[in-house]
GROMACS .gro file of C-alpha atoms in nm:
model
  246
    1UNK     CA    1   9.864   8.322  11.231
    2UNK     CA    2   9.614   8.597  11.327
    3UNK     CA    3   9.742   8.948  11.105
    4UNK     CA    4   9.576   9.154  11.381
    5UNK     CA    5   9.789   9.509  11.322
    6UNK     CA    6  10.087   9.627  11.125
    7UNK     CA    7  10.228   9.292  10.898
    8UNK     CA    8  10.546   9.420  10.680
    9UNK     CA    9  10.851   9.247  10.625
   10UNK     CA   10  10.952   8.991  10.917
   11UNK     CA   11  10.569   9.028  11.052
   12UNK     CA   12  10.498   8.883  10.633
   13UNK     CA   13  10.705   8.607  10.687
   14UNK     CA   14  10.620   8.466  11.029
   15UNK     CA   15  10.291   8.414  10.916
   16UNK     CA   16  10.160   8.397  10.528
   17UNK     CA   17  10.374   8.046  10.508
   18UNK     CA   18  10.128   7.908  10.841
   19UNK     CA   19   9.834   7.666  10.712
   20UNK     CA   20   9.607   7.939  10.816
   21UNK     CA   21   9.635   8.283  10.823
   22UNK     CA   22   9.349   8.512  10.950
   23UNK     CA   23   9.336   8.949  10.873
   24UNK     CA   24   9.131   9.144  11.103
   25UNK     CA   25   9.002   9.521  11.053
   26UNK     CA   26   9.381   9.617  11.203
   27UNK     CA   27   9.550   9.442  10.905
   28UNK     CA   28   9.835   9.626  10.784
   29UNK     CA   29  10.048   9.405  10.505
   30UNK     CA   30  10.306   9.476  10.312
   31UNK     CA   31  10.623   9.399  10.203
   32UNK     CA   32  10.826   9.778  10.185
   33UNK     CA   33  11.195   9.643  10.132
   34UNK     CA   34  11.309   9.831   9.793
   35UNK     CA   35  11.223  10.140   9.958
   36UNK     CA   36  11.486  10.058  10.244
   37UNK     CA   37  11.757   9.942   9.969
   38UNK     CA   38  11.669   9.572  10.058
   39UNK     CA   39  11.439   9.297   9.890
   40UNK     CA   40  11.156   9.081   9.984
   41UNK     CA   41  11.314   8.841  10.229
   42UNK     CA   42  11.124   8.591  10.496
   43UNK     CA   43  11.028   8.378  10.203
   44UNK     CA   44  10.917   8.690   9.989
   45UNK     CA   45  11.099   8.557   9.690
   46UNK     CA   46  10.833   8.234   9.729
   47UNK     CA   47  10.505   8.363   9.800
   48UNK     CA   48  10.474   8.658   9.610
   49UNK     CA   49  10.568   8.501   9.247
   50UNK     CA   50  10.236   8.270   9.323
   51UNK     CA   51  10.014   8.513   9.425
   52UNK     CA   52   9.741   8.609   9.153
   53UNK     CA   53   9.862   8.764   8.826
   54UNK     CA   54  10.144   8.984   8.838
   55UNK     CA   55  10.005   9.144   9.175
   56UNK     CA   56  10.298   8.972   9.373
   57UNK     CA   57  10.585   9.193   9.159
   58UNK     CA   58  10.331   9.482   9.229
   59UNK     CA   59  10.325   9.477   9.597
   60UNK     CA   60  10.717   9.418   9.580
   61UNK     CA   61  10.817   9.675   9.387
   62UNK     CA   62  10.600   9.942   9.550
   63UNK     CA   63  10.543   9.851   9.885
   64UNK     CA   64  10.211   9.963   9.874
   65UNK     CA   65   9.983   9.873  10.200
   66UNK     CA   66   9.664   9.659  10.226
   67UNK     CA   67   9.399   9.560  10.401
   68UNK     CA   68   9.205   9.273  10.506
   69UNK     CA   69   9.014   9.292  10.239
   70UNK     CA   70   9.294   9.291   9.960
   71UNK     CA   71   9.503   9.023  10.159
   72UNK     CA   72   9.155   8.792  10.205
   73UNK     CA   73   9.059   8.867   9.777
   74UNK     CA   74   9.419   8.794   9.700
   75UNK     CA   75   9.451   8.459   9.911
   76UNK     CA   76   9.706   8.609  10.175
   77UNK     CA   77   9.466   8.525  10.385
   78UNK     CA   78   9.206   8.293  10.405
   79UNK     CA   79   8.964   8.494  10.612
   80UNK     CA   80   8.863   8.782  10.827
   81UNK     CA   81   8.754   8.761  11.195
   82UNK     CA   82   8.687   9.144  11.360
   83UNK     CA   83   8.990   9.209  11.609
   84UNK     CA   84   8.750   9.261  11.892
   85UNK     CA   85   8.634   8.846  11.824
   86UNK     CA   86   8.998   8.755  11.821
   87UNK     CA   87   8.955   8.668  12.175
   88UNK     CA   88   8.673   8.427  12.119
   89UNK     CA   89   8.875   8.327  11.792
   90UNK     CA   90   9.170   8.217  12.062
   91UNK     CA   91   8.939   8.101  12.354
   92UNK     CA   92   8.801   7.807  12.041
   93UNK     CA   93   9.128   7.692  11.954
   94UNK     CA   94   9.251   7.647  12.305
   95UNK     CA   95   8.962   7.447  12.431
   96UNK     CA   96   8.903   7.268  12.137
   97UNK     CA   97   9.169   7.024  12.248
   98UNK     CA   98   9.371   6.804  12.016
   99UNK     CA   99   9.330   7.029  11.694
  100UNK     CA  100   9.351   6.935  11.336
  101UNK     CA  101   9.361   7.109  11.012
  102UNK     CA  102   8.942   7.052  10.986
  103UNK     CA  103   8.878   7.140  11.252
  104UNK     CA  104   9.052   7.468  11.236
  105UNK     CA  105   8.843   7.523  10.949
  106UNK     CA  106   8.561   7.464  11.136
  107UNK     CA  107   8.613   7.747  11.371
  108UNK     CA  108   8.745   7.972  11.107
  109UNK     CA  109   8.430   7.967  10.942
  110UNK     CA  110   8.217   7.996  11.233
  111UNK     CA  111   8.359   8.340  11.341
  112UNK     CA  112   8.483   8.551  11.008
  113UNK     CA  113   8.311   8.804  10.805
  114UNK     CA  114   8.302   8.970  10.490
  115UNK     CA  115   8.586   9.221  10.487
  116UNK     CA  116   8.442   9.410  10.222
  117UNK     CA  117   8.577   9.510   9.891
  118UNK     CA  118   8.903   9.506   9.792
  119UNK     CA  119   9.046   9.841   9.701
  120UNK     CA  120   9.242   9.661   9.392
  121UNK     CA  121   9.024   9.493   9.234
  122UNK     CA  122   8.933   9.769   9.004
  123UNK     CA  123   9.301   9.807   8.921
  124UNK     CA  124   9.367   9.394   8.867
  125UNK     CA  125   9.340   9.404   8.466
  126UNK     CA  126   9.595   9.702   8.495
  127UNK     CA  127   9.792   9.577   8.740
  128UNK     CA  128   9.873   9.246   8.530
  129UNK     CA  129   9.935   9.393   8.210
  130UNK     CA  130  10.188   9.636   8.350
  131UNK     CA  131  10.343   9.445   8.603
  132UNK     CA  132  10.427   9.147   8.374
  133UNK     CA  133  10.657   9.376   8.170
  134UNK     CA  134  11.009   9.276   8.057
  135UNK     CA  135  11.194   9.521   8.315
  136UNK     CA  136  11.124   9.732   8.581
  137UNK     CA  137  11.180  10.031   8.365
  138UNK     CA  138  10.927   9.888   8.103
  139UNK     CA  139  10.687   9.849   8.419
  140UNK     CA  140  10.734  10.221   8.472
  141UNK     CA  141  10.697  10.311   8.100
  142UNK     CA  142  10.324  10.138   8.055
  143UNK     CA  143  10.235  10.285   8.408
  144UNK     CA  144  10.305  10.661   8.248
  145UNK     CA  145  10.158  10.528   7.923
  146UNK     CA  146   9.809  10.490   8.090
  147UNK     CA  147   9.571  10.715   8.121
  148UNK     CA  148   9.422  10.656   8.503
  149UNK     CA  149   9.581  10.879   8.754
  150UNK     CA  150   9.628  10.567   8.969
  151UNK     CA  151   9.894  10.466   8.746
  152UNK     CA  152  10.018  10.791   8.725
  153UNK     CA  153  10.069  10.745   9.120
  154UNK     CA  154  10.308  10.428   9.122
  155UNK     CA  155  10.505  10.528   8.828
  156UNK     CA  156  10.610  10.817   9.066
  157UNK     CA  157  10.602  10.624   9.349
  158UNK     CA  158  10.836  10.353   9.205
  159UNK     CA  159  11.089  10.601   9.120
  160UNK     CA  160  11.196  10.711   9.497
  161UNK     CA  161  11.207  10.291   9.546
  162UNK     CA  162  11.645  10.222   9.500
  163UNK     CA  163  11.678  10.153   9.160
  164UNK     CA  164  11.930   9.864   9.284
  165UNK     CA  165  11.673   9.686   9.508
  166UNK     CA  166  11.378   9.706   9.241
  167UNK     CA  167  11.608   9.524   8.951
  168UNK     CA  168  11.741   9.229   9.253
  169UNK     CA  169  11.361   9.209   9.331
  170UNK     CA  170  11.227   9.158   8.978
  171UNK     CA  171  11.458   8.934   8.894
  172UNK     CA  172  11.412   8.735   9.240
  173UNK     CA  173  11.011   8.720   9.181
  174UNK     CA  174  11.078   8.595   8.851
  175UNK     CA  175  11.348   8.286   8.940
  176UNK     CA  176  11.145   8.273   9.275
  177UNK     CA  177  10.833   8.168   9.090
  178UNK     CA  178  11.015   7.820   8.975
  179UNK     CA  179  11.199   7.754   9.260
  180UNK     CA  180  11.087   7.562   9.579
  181UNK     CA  181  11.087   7.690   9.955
  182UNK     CA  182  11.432   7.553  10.016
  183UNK     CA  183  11.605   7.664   9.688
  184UNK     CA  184  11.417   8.015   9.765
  185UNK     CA  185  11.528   8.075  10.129
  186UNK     CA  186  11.929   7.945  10.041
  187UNK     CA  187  11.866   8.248   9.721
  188UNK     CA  188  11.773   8.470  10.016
  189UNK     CA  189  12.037   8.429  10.227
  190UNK     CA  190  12.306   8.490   9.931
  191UNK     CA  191  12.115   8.794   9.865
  192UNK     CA  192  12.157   8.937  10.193
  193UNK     CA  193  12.487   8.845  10.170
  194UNK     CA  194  12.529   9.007   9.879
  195UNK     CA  195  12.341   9.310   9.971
  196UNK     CA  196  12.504   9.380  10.303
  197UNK     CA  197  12.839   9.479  10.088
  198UNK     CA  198  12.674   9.708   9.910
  199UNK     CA  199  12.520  10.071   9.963
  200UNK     CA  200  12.159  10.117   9.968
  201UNK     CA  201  12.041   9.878  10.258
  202UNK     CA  202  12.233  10.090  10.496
  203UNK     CA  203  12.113  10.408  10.336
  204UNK     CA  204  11.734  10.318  10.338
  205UNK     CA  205  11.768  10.278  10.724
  206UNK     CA  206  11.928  10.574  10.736
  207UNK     CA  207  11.675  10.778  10.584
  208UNK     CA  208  11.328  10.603  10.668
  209UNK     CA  209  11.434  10.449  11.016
  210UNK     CA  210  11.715  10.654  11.158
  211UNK     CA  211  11.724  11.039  11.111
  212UNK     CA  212  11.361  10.971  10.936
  213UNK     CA  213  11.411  11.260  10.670
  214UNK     CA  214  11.291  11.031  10.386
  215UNK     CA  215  11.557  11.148  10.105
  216UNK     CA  216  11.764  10.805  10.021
  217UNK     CA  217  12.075  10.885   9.819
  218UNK     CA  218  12.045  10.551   9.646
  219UNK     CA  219  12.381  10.454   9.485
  220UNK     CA  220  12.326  10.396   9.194
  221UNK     CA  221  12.107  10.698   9.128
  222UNK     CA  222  11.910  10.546   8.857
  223UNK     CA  223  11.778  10.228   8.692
  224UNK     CA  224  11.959  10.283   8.370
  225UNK     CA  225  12.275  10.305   8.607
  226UNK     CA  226  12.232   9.938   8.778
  227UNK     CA  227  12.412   9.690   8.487
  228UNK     CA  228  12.348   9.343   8.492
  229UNK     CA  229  12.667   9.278   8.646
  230UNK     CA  230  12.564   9.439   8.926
  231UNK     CA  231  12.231   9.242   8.976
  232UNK     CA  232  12.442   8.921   8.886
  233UNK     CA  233  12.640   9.016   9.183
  234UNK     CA  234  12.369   8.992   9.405
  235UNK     CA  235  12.275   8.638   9.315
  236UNK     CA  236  12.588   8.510   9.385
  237UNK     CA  237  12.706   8.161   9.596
  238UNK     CA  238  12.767   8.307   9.935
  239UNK     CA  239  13.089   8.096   9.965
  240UNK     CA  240  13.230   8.241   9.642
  241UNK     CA  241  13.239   8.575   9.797
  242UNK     CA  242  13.530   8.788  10.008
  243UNK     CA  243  13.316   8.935  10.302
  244UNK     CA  244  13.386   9.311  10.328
  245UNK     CA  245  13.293   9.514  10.601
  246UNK     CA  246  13.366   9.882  10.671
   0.00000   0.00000   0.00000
């Protein structure tokens, strides 16, 4: 899978579960689904839990965007090849006959590059200690308990994510992390399900996709409002549930 341009949500899953996975300098990856009322689908729930440290509930929670150099450090990826050598990347493969997984390899490391640094890595130490919290509003509370105006940045960011989608998604990341690609993708599909009776999926698209004025009235407003019974909910057998559609 070559992640030459924008890579978010259904673009994530179609290719970080391939056997190789190559960013360019047009690499654009993230997963932004609890600020659209939704949760990391496409095998999300899998793939993020086993990404270094706590970095996998970080780029859930906040949706924040990387590059190739982030997705290459964090093992997203396994390399980078400049977009204008994708061609000769392509041209390789296609004339190198009956392929195999070493051989792949092969012309992977022919053609990539150094991406460069990764724009997290200073932020790694952080980003584990706060993003292994208890709860997403513990999360927030060590992000405005430290001192580095990053932090100060995805506390605030976090808290225009629906409060709704951020409790499904920690507790997904954290079941997801024991579970295996089958058990993960049948979870997914009850939480869409689930998710599809409720409010905020419909009102993210609204506001980010649709009239595109970026002010989701989540429902409900806060994360002190969102009980356990309502994350339970979401979690749900599909079969088990009376489909309700307005």
């Amino acid at each position: 899978a070559m992640l030459d341009g924008i890579t978010m949500g259904g673009g994530v899953g179609l290719s970080v579960h391939g056997s190789h996975r190559i960013a360019t300098d047009k690499t654009m990856f993230a997963m932004p689904e609890t600020g659209l009322g939704l949760f990391p689908d496409v095998g999300g729930g899998y793939f993020l839990p086993r990404l270094p440290g706590n970095v996998g509930m970080y780029l859930a929670l906040t949706g924040d965007r990387i590059r190739a150099a982030e997705t290459c450090a964090l093992g997203i990826t396994q390399a980078y090849v400049p977009s204008s050598e994708i061609g000769k990347f392509v041209a390789a493969l296609t004339s190198a006959g009956a392929l195999d997984h070493a051989l792949v390899d092969q012309i992977i490391d022919r053609l990539s590059r150094d991406p460069g640094p990764s724009k997290l890595k200073p932020y790694l130490t952080m980003i584990d200690r706060v993003f292994g919290q208890d709860s997403v509003e513990d999360i927030i509370a060590a992000l405005e308990a430290e001192t580095d105006e990053w932090a100060t940045e995805k506390a605030t960011l976090l808290k225009t994510k629906s409060p709704t989608s951020m409790k499904v998604t920690f507790r997904q990341l954290r079941e997801g992390a024991s579970l295996s690609f089958d058990e993960n993708m049948k979870q997914e599909f009850h939480l869409a399900c689930q998710t599809l009776q409720g409010h905020d999926f419909y009102e993210g698209v609204r506001a980010l996709l649709l009239d595109k004025d970026n002010d989701p009235k989540w429902d409900p407003v806060t994360l002190e409002d969102v009980g356990e019974e309502l994350v339970d909910r979401h979690f749900q057998p599909f079969h088990n549930m009376e489909l309700k559609f307005d």
